[in-house]
Short mmCIF file of C-alpha atoms and ligand atoms in Angstrom, two decimals:
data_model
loop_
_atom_site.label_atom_id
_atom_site.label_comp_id
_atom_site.label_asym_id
_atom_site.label_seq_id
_atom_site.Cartn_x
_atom_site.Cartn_y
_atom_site.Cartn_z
CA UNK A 300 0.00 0.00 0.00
CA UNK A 301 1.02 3.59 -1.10
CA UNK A 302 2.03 5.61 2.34
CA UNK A 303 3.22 9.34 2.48
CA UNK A 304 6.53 10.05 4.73
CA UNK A 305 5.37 13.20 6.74
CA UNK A 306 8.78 13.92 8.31
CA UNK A 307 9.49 16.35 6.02
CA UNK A 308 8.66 18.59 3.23
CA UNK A 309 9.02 16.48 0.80
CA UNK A 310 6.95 14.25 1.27
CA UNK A 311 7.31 11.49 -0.63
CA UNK A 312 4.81 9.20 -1.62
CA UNK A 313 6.32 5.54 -1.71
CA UNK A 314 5.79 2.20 -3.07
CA UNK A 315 5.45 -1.02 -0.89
CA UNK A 316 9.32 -1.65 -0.48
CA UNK A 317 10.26 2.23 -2.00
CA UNK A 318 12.72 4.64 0.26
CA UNK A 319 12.51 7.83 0.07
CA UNK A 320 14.60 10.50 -1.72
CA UNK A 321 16.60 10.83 1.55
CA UNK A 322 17.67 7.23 1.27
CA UNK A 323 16.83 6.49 4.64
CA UNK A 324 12.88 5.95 5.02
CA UNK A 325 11.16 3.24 3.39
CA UNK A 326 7.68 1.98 3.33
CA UNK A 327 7.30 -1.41 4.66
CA UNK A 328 3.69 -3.17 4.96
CA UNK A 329 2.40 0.29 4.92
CA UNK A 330 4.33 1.59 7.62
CA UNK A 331 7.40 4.34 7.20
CA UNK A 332 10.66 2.92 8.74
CA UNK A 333 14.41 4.78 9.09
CA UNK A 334 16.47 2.58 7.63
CA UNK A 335 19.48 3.60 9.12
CA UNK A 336 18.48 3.73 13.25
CA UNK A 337 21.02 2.72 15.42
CA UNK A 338 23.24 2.30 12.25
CA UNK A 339 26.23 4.33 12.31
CA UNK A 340 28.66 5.52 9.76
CA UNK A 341 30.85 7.76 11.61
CA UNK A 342 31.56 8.66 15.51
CA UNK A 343 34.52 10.62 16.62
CA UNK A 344 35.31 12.88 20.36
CA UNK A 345 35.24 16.69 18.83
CA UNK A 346 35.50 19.60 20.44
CA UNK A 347 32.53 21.37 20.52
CA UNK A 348 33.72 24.41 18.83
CA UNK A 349 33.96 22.15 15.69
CA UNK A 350 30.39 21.17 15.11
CA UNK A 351 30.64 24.37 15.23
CA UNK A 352 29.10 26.05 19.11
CA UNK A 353 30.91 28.98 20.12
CA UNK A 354 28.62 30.40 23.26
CA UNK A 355 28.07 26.99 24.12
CA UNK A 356 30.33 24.80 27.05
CA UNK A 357 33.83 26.67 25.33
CA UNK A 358 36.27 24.21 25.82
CA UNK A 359 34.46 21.37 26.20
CA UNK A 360 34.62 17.89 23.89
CA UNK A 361 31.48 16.20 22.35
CA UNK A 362 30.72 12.46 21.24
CA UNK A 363 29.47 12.78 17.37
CA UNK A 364 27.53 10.45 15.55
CA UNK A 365 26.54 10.11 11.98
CA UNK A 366 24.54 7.31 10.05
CA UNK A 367 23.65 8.29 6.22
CA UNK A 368 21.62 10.03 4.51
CA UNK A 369 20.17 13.34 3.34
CA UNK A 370 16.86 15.25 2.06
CA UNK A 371 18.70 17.53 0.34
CA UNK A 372 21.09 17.62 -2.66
CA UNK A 373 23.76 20.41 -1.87
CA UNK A 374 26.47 20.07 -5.24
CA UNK A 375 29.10 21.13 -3.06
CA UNK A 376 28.37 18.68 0.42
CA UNK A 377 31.97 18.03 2.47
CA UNK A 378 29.70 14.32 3.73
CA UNK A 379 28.42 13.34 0.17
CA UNK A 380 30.26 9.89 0.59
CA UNK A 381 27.83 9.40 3.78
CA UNK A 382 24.79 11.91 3.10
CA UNK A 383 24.20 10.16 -0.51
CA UNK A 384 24.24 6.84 0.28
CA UNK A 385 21.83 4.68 1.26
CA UNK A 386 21.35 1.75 3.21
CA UNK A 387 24.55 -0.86 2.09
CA UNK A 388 26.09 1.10 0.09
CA UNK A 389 28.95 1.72 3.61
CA UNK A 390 29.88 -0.30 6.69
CA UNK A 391 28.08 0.54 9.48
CA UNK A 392 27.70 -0.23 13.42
CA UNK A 393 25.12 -1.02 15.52
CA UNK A 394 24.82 1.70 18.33
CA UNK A 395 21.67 1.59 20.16
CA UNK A 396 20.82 4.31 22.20
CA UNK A 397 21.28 3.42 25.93
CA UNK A 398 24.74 1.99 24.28
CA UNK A 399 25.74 5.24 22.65
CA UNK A 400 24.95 6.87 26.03
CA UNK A 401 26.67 4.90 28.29
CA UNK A 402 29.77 5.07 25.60
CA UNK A 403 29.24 9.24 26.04
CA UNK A 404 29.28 8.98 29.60
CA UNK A 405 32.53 6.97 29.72
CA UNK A 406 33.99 9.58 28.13
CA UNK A 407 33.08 12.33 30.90
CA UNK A 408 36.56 11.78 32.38
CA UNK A 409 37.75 13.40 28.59
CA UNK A 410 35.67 16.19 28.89
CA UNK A 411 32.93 14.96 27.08
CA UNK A 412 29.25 16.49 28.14
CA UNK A 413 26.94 14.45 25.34
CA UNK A 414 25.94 13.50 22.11
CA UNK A 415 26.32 15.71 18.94
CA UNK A 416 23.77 14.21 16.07
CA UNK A 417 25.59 15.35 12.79
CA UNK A 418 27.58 14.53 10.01
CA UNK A 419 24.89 13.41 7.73
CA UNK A 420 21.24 15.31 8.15
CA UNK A 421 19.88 13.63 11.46
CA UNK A 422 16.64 14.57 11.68
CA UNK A 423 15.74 12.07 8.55
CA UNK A 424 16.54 10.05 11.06
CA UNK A 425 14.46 11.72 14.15
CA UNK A 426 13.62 8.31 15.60
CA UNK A 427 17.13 6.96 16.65
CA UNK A 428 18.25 10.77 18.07
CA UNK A 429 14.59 11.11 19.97
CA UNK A 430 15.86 7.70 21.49
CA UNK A 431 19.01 8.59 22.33
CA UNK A 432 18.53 11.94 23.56
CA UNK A 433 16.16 10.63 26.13
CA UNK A 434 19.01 8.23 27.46
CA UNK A 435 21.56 10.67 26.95
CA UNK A 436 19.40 13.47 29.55
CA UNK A 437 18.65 10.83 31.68
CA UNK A 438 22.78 10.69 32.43
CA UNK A 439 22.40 14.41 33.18
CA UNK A 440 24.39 14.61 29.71
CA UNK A 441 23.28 17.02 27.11
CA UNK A 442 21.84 16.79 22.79
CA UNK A 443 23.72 19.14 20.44
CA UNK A 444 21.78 19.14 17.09
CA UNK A 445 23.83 19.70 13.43
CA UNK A 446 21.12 19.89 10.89
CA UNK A 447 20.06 21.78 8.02
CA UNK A 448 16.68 22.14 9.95
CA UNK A 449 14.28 20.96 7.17
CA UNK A 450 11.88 19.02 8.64
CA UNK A 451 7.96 19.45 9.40
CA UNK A 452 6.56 21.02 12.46
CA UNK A 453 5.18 18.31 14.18
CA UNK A 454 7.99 16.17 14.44
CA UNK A 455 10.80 19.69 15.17
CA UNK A 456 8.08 20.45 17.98
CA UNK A 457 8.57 16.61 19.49
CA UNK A 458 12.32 16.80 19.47
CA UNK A 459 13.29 20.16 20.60
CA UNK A 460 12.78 19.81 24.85
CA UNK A 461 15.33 17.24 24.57
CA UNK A 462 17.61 19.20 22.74
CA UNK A 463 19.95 21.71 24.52
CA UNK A 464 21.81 23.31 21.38
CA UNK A 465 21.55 23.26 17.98
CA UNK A 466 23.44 24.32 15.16
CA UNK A 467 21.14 24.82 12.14
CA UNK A 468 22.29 25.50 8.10
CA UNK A 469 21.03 28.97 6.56
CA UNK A 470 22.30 28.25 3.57
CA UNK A 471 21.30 31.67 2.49
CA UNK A 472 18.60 34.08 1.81
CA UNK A 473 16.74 33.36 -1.25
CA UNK A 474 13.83 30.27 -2.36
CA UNK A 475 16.06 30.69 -5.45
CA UNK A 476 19.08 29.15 -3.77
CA UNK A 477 17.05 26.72 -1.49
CA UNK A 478 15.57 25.44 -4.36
CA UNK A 479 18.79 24.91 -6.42
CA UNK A 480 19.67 22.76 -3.14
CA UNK A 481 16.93 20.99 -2.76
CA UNK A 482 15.67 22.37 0.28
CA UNK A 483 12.98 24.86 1.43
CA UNK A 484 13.83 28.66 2.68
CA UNK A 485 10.41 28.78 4.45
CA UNK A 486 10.89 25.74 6.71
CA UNK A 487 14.10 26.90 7.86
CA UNK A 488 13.29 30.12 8.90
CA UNK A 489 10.34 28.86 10.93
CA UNK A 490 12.45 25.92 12.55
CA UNK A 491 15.44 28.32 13.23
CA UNK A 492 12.18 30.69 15.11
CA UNK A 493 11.16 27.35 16.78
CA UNK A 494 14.63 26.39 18.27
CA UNK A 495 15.42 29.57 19.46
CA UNK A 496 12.37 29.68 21.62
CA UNK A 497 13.68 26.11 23.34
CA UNK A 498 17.09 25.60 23.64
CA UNK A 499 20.74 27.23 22.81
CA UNK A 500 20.76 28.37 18.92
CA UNK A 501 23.74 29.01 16.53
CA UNK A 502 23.42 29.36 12.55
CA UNK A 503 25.58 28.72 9.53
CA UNK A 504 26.07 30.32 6.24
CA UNK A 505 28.45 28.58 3.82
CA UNK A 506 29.37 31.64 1.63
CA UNK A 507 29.35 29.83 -2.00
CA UNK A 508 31.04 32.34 -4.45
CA UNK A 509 28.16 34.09 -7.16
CA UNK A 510 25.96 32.55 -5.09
CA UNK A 511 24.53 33.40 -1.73
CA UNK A 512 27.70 35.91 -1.12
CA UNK A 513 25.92 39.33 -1.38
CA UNK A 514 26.40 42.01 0.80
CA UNK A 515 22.94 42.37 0.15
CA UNK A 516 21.64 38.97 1.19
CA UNK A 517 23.93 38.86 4.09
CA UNK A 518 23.07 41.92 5.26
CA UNK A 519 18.78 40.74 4.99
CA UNK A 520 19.88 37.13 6.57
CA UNK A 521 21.58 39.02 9.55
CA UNK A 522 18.34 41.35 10.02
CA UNK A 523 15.93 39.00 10.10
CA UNK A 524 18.39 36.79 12.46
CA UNK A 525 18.75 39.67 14.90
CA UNK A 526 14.70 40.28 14.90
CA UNK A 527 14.88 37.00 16.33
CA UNK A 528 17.53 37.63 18.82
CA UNK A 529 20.60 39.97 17.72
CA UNK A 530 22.35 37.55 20.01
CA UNK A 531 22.37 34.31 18.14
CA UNK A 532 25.96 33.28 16.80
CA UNK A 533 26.24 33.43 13.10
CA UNK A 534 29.05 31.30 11.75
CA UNK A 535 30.37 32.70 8.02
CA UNK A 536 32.16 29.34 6.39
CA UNK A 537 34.32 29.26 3.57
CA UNK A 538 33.42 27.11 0.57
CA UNK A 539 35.72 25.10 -1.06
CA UNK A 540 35.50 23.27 -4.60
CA UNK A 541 34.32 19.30 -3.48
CA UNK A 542 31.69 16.53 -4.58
CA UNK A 543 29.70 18.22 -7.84
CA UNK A 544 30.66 21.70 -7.63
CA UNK A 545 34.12 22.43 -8.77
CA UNK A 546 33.99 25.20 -11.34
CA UNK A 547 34.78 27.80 -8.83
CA UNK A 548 37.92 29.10 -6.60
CA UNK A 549 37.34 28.87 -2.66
CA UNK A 550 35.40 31.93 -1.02
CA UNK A 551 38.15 34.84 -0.91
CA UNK A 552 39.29 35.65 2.38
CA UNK A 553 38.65 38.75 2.26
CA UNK A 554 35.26 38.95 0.94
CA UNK A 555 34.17 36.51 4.07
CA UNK A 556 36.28 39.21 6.29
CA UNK A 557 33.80 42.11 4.67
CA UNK A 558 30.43 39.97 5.09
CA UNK A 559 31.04 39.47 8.24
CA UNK A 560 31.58 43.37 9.27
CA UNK A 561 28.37 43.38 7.13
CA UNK A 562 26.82 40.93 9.73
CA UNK A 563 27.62 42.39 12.76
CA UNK A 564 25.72 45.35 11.85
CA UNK A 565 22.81 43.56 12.76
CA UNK A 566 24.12 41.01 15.15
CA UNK A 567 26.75 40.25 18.08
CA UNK A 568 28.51 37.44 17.08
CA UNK A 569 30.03 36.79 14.12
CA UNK A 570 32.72 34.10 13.45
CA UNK A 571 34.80 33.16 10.40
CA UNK A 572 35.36 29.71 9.48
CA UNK A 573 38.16 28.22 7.45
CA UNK A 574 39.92 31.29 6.98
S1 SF4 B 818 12.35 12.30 5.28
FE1 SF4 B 818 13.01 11.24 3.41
S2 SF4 B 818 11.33 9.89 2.84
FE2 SF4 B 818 10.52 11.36 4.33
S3 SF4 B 818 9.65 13.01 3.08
FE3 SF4 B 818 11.74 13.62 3.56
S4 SF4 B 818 13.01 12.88 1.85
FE4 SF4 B 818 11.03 11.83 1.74
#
């Protein structure tokens, strides 16, 4: 029987035995399954500042996790050889969630204080980090979120008490861009609204040369950010040439120097990355 995935805007109709276009859901005897829970492609001790949280625990290290997957198709994605692929396609581990916490809080004595869900998009798989945020709060640890925050209301709403910071993708101002991506401007905006009301909130703008680089569309991204709170960290990242887009230079230093004075007209913290 045909069933619609509602977990995000997609929504993809699929087939008896079909997966979605993020790889990771399928339909099985009518029911919508992620594919890749408790399967995981990537885990590594970071320090926070890396995922990246600036004005969150400085200084402190976090346990990341990845599994694969995406639901959108960004030509220039550092993770493609995890986002893109689905289920098979790489090795993976079994890491169920009271296991993932108890690894976490083994790693206290390192300085570790939780569970980052990132590398590939997370929330297509909103079932395994509902799971393990639960047992990673009940060790009095906390949830750091990496995600380009495309998801539907209903299930954002679910997961957000558990979450205590998030780092969410605004991959730039226009439905133009969004669209060339894959992804949806609207949903963003609102989820980046919805997290900021419920836990710690940092954004990310990968500054993709002809692009999204505008002083212009900067300067309306930082606005609107600061009529949410002029206080949320924006991080302004460097693109390189990877994966399907490599008919460009890297971001000039310079020019990611200048959008950022541009941004802190309208907000308080700024950062550079990969300069
Ligand atoms: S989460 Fe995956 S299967 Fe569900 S609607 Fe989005 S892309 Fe489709």
């Amino acid at each position: 029987m045909k069933q619609r995935c509602e977990l995000c805007f997609h929504r993809c109709a699929l087939e008896e035995g079909q997966t979605g276009l993020c790889r990771a859901r399928i339909n099985r005897g009518g029911t919508i399954l992620p594919l890749n829970y408790s399967r995981v492609t990537s885990l590594a001790l970071d320090p926070i500042e890396k995922k990246p949280l600036r004005r969150f625990h400085s200084g402190s290290m976090i346990l990341s996790v990845g599994s694969f997957g995406c639901n959108l198709r960004c030509p220039f994605c550092q993770n493609h050889e995890i986002s893109m692929a689905g289920e098979g396609e790489l090795d993976t581990e079994e890491l169920l969630p009271n296991d993932l916490a108890a690894l976490a809080e083994r790693l206290r004595p390192r300085g570790n204080i939780g569970v980052a869900y990132t590398y590939n998009e997370p929330l297509i798989g909103y079932e395994y980090v509902r799971d393990c945020a639960v047992a990673v709060r009940a060790r009095g640890m906390v949830n750091v979120l990496v995600s380009n925050g495309t998801v539907e209301e209903a299930p954002w709403r679910e997961l957000l008490p558990l979450i205590d910071a998030a780092n969410i993708d605004l991959k730039g101002f226009t439905e133009g861009w969004y669209r060339r991506l894959g992804g949806d401007l609207e949903t963003v905006k609102r989820n980046i609204v919805l997290a900021a009301e419920r836990c710690h909130v940092e954004v990310t703008t990968l500054l993709v040369p002809g692009e999204n680089d505008s002083e212009a569309e900067i300067s309306a991204l930082s606005r609107w950010l600061s009529g949410i709170d002029p206080d949320i960290p924006l991080h302004l990242s460097r693109f390189f040439p990877r994966y399907r887009m490599t008919d460009r230079p890297p971001t000039d230093v310079n020019a990611v120097y200048r959008l950022a004075e541009v941004a802190r007209e309208s907000l308080r913290w700024v950062y550079t990355g990969n300069c």
